[in-house]
GROMACS .gro file of C-alpha atoms in nm:
model
  224
    1MET     CA    1  -8.503  -1.956   4.817
    2ASN     CA    2  -8.824  -2.079   4.986
    3PHE     CA    3  -8.998  -1.765   4.863
    4PHE     CA    4  -8.897  -1.837   4.505
    5ARG     CA    5  -9.007  -2.201   4.530
    6SER     CA    6  -9.345  -2.099   4.672
    7PHE     CA    7  -9.405  -1.839   4.406
    8SER     CA    8  -9.292  -2.078   4.130
    9THR     CA    9  -9.541  -2.337   4.257
   10LEU     CA   10  -9.818  -2.076   4.256
   11ALA     CA   11  -9.732  -1.967   3.903
   12ALA     CA   12  -9.727  -2.327   3.780
   13SER     CA   13 -10.065  -2.396   3.943
   14SER     CA   14 -10.217  -2.086   3.783
   15LEU     CA   15 -10.076  -2.193   3.449
   16MET     CA   16 -10.236  -2.538   3.474
   17ILE     CA   17 -10.573  -2.386   3.562
   18GLY     CA   18 -10.546  -2.150   3.267
   19MET     CA   19 -10.451  -2.427   3.025
   20ALA     CA   20 -10.746  -2.636   3.142
   21GLY     CA   21 -10.979  -2.352   3.052
   22THR     CA   22 -10.836  -2.259   2.713
   23SER     CA   23 -11.110  -2.452   2.535
   24LEU     CA   24 -11.358  -2.183   2.645
   25ALA     CA   25 -11.199  -1.915   2.430
   26GLN     CA   26 -10.891  -1.873   2.214
   27THR     CA   27 -10.927  -1.518   2.090
   28GLU     CA   28 -10.880  -1.173   2.239
   29PRO     CA   29 -10.866  -0.819   2.097
   30ARG     CA   30 -10.555  -0.741   1.896
   31GLY     CA   31 -10.355  -0.442   2.011
   32PHE     CA   32 -10.055  -0.288   2.177
   33TYR     CA   33  -9.979  -0.280   2.549
   34ALA     CA   34  -9.715  -0.129   2.776
   35THR     CA   35  -9.596  -0.249   3.117
   36VAL     CA   36  -9.382  -0.117   3.399
   37TYR     CA   37  -9.263  -0.352   3.672
   38ALA     CA   38  -9.048  -0.403   3.979
   39GLN     CA   39  -8.884  -0.730   4.074
   40THR     CA   40  -8.698  -0.906   4.351
   41SER     CA   41  -8.406  -1.107   4.217
   42ASN     CA   42  -8.197  -1.389   4.359
   43LEU     CA   43  -7.839  -1.450   4.241
   44GLY     CA   44  -7.655  -1.757   4.363
   45SER     CA   45  -7.298  -1.743   4.490
   46THR     CA   46  -7.020  -1.762   4.232
   47THR     CA   47  -6.648  -1.841   4.226
   48PHE     CA   48  -6.394  -1.659   4.011
   49ASN     CA   49  -6.041  -1.514   3.999
   50GLU     CA   50  -5.915  -1.156   3.990
   51ILE     CA   51  -5.618  -1.090   3.763
   52GLY     CA   52  -5.482  -0.738   3.800
   53ASN     CA   53  -5.384  -0.487   4.066
   54ALA     CA   54  -5.689  -0.505   4.297
   55GLY     CA   55  -5.509  -0.756   4.519
   56PHE     CA   56  -5.797  -1.000   4.563
   57GLY     CA   57  -5.620  -1.287   4.389
   58THR     CA   58  -5.758  -1.630   4.295
   59GLY     CA   59  -6.004  -1.871   4.453
   60LEU     CA   60  -6.264  -1.602   4.527
   61LYS     CA   61  -6.623  -1.669   4.628
   62ALA     CA   62  -6.891  -1.398   4.617
   63SER     CA   63  -7.229  -1.426   4.792
   64PHE     CA   64  -7.518  -1.187   4.735
   65GLY     CA   65  -7.825  -1.060   4.914
   66THR     CA   66  -8.167  -1.026   4.754
   67GLY     CA   67  -8.150  -0.803   4.448
   68LEU     CA   68  -8.376  -0.534   4.306
   69GLY     CA   69  -8.487  -0.498   3.946
   70LEU     CA   70  -8.687  -0.244   3.743
   71GLY     CA   71  -8.805  -0.248   3.385
   72GLY     CA   72  -9.079  -0.222   3.130
   73ASP     CA   73  -9.198  -0.347   2.795
   74ILE     CA   74  -9.395  -0.251   2.487
   75GLY     CA   75  -9.582  -0.544   2.335
   76PHE     CA   76  -9.844  -0.649   2.082
   77ARG     CA   77 -10.122  -0.907   2.125
   78TYR     CA   78 -10.203  -1.086   1.798
   79GLY     CA   79 -10.551  -1.188   1.910
   80ASN     CA   80 -10.490  -1.563   1.886
   81GLY     CA   81 -10.312  -1.623   2.216
   82TRP     CA   82  -9.968  -1.508   2.099
   83ALA     CA   83  -9.786  -1.187   2.184
   84SER     CA   84  -9.443  -1.036   2.129
   85GLU     CA   85  -9.270  -0.759   2.318
   86LEU     CA   86  -8.958  -0.550   2.350
   87GLU     CA   87  -8.840  -0.532   2.712
   88TRP     CA   88  -8.583  -0.330   2.902
   89ASN     CA   89  -8.454  -0.471   3.233
   90TRP     CA   90  -8.213  -0.338   3.493
   91ARG     CA   91  -8.125  -0.528   3.808
   92ARG     CA   92  -7.869  -0.510   4.087
   93HIS     CA   93  -7.760  -0.767   4.345
   94ASN     CA   94  -7.580  -0.634   4.652
   95LEU     CA   95  -7.260  -0.811   4.747
   96LYS     CA   96  -7.294  -0.973   5.089
   97SER     CA   97  -6.939  -1.108   5.115
   98LEU     CA   98  -6.630  -1.170   4.903
   99ASN     CA   99  -6.418  -1.446   5.052
  100ARG     CA  100  -6.089  -1.616   4.979
  101GLY     CA  101  -6.067  -1.926   5.191
  102GLY     CA  102  -6.166  -1.821   5.542
  103THR     CA  103  -6.084  -1.453   5.487
  104THR     CA  104  -6.346  -1.191   5.406
  105LEU     CA  105  -6.202  -0.941   5.157
  106ALA     CA  106  -6.509  -0.721   5.102
  107SER     CA  107  -6.867  -0.692   5.222
  108SER     CA  108  -7.003  -0.416   4.996
  109GLY     CA  109  -7.046  -0.376   4.624
  110ASP     CA  110  -7.289  -0.505   4.362
  111PHE     CA  111  -7.326  -0.722   4.052
  112ALA     CA  112  -7.565  -0.552   3.808
  113SER     CA  113  -7.695  -0.576   3.453
  114ASN     CA  114  -7.877  -0.373   3.190
  115ILE     CA  115  -8.042  -0.585   2.919
  116ILE     CA  116  -8.274  -0.540   2.619
  117PHE     CA  117  -8.496  -0.842   2.538
  118ALA     CA  118  -8.716  -0.953   2.251
  119ASN     CA  119  -8.978  -1.183   2.404
  120GLY     CA  120  -9.237  -1.419   2.261
  121LEU     CA  121  -9.535  -1.517   2.479
  122ARG     CA  122  -9.809  -1.779   2.462
  123ARG     CA  123 -10.119  -1.652   2.642
  124PHE     CA  124 -10.384  -1.901   2.759
  125ILE     CA  125 -10.704  -1.706   2.705
  126GLY     CA  126 -11.013  -1.781   2.913
  127PRO     CA  127 -11.353  -1.614   2.949
  128THR     CA  128 -11.366  -1.235   2.944
  129GLY     CA  129 -11.265  -1.095   3.282
  130SER     CA  130 -11.069  -1.404   3.392
  131TRP     CA  131 -10.700  -1.438   3.468
  132THR     CA  132 -10.475  -1.503   3.167
  133PRO     CA  133 -10.176  -1.728   3.243
  134TYR     CA  134  -9.881  -1.708   3.003
  135VAL     CA  135  -9.544  -1.863   2.930
  136GLY     CA  136  -9.267  -1.731   2.713
  137ALA     CA  137  -8.902  -1.697   2.628
  138GLY     CA  138  -8.675  -1.408   2.545
  139LEU     CA  139  -8.348  -1.342   2.369
  140GLY     CA  140  -8.152  -1.052   2.514
  141TRP     CA  141  -7.863  -0.823   2.430
  142VAL     CA  142  -7.657  -0.724   2.734
  143GLN     CA  143  -7.592  -0.353   2.712
  144GLU     CA  144  -7.375  -0.379   3.024
  145ILE     CA  145  -7.303  -0.617   3.308
  146ASP     CA  146  -7.072  -0.486   3.579
  147PHE     CA  147  -6.924  -0.590   3.913
  148ASP     CA  148  -6.835  -0.312   4.159
  149ILE     CA  149  -6.624  -0.388   4.467
  150PRO     CA  150  -6.515  -0.078   4.662
  151SER     CA  151  -6.224  -0.154   4.893
  152GLY     CA  152  -5.982   0.056   5.092
  153GLY     CA  153  -6.154   0.379   4.990
  154THR     CA  154  -6.110   0.299   4.619
  155GLU     CA  155  -6.395   0.239   4.375
  156ARG     CA  156  -6.316  -0.070   4.168
  157ALA     CA  157  -6.530  -0.181   3.874
  158TRP     CA  158  -6.518  -0.444   3.601
  159SER     CA  159  -6.768  -0.465   3.313
  160LYS     CA  160  -6.869  -0.630   2.986
  161SER     CA  161  -7.114  -0.551   2.706
  162GLY     CA  162  -7.244  -0.732   2.402
  163LYS     CA  163  -7.322  -1.069   2.564
  164VAL     CA  164  -7.627  -1.277   2.471
  165ALA     CA  165  -7.886  -1.348   2.741
  166LEU     CA  166  -8.173  -1.597   2.750
  167GLN     CA  167  -8.479  -1.593   2.975
  168LEU     CA  168  -8.781  -1.814   3.045
  169ILE     CA  169  -9.108  -1.658   3.166
  170GLY     CA  170  -9.413  -1.794   3.345
  171GLY     CA  171  -9.691  -1.598   3.511
  172THR     CA  172 -10.040  -1.454   3.487
  173GLU     CA  173 -10.222  -1.133   3.392
  174ILE     CA  174 -10.504  -1.018   3.624
  175PRO     CA  175 -10.777  -0.777   3.500
  176LEU     CA  176 -10.824  -0.449   3.686
  177GLY     CA  177 -11.090  -0.318   3.448
  178ASP     CA  178 -11.122  -0.272   3.072
  179THR     CA  179 -10.782  -0.110   3.023
  180TRP     CA  180 -10.552  -0.197   3.313
  181ARG     CA  181 -10.396  -0.530   3.410
  182LEU     CA  182 -10.181  -0.652   3.699
  183THR     CA  183  -9.904  -0.893   3.598
  184ALA     CA  184  -9.710  -1.134   3.819
  185ASP     CA  185  -9.447  -1.374   3.693
  186VAL     CA  186  -9.124  -1.565   3.748
  187ARG     CA  187  -8.830  -1.508   3.512
  188VAL     CA  188  -8.524  -1.731   3.487
  189LEU     CA  189  -8.232  -1.543   3.329
  190ARG     CA  190  -7.920  -1.714   3.195
  191ILE     CA  191  -7.604  -1.533   3.087
  192GLY     CA  192  -7.355  -1.784   3.227
  193ASN     CA  193  -6.991  -1.714   3.307
  194VAL     CA  194  -6.871  -1.369   3.205
  195GLU     CA  195  -6.519  -1.234   3.151
  196LEU     CA  196  -6.530  -0.882   3.301
  197LEU     CA  197  -6.263  -0.630   3.200
  198ALA     CA  198  -6.130  -0.350   3.420
  199GLU     CA  199  -6.344  -0.036   3.398
  200GLU     CA  200  -6.255   0.190   3.692
  201GLY     CA  201  -5.983   0.197   3.959
  202VAL     CA  202  -5.820  -0.132   3.852
  203THR     CA  203  -5.633  -0.309   3.576
  204GLY     CA  204  -5.682  -0.660   3.442
  205ARG     CA  205  -6.004  -0.860   3.465
  206LEU     CA  206  -6.233  -1.088   3.663
  207THR     CA  207  -6.229  -1.436   3.514
  208GLN     CA  208  -6.569  -1.595   3.469
  209PRO     CA  209  -6.801  -1.499   3.755
  210ARG     CA  210  -7.142  -1.658   3.691
  211TYR     CA  211  -7.458  -1.450   3.639
  212ASN     CA  212  -7.779  -1.658   3.633
  213PRO     CA  213  -8.043  -1.480   3.845
  214VAL     CA  214  -8.404  -1.580   3.907
  215SER     CA  215  -8.660  -1.305   3.962
  216VAL     CA  216  -9.017  -1.260   4.081
  217GLN     CA  217  -9.184  -0.948   3.947
  218VAL     CA  218  -9.510  -0.756   3.966
  219GLY     CA  219  -9.613  -0.509   3.699
  220LEU     CA  220  -9.889  -0.270   3.592
  221ARG     CA  221 -10.000  -0.306   3.227
  222ARG     CA  222 -10.197  -0.062   3.009
  223LEU     CA  223 -10.385  -0.192   2.703
  224PHE     CA  224 -10.423   0.028   2.394
   0.00000   0.00000   0.00000
């Protein structure tokens, strides 16, 4: 978590610098852009129950290692500091341990999601060639969120689709020339507790594991 705190502090500092300089310019060329990115994602531990034939029972606690995410967006800059974009995001968090009391039931598996977002961004435009800090928010549709826990040679999976997701965004865009930009930001995603139904190798459901990851991502953006 120290890494996330450090990066969040850096992003906030960059944002303050950018806001202080917004009086220098408030316009930029209108146009489309596209971004591809990779992210590291942190998912806190969660408690839940398993109801079905997997044999895990109630009072479960899952802990996760650092996750990986990939995605991209297509956006439009309106020229006045505002932008909107359509984003696709996939991320996976590897299961470090699944415990019930003092007993470890599993140490492999993953908790993953596939989400489509509509984002709105406020860009703090400075002089030409300078960094452009931004903040934003997104509303997402969860195409799938799934929890896989292989155990005893059996693949076991639970999943859900159709949930609503929310995210907050803060970061900066760094020029690499006239056309290309480097982006770096922090994204706080909130889905909350999710009822996951049996998908493969099991019956029943997982009752209310929590899915609220925080990610740090770096992307490459092309202006059109």
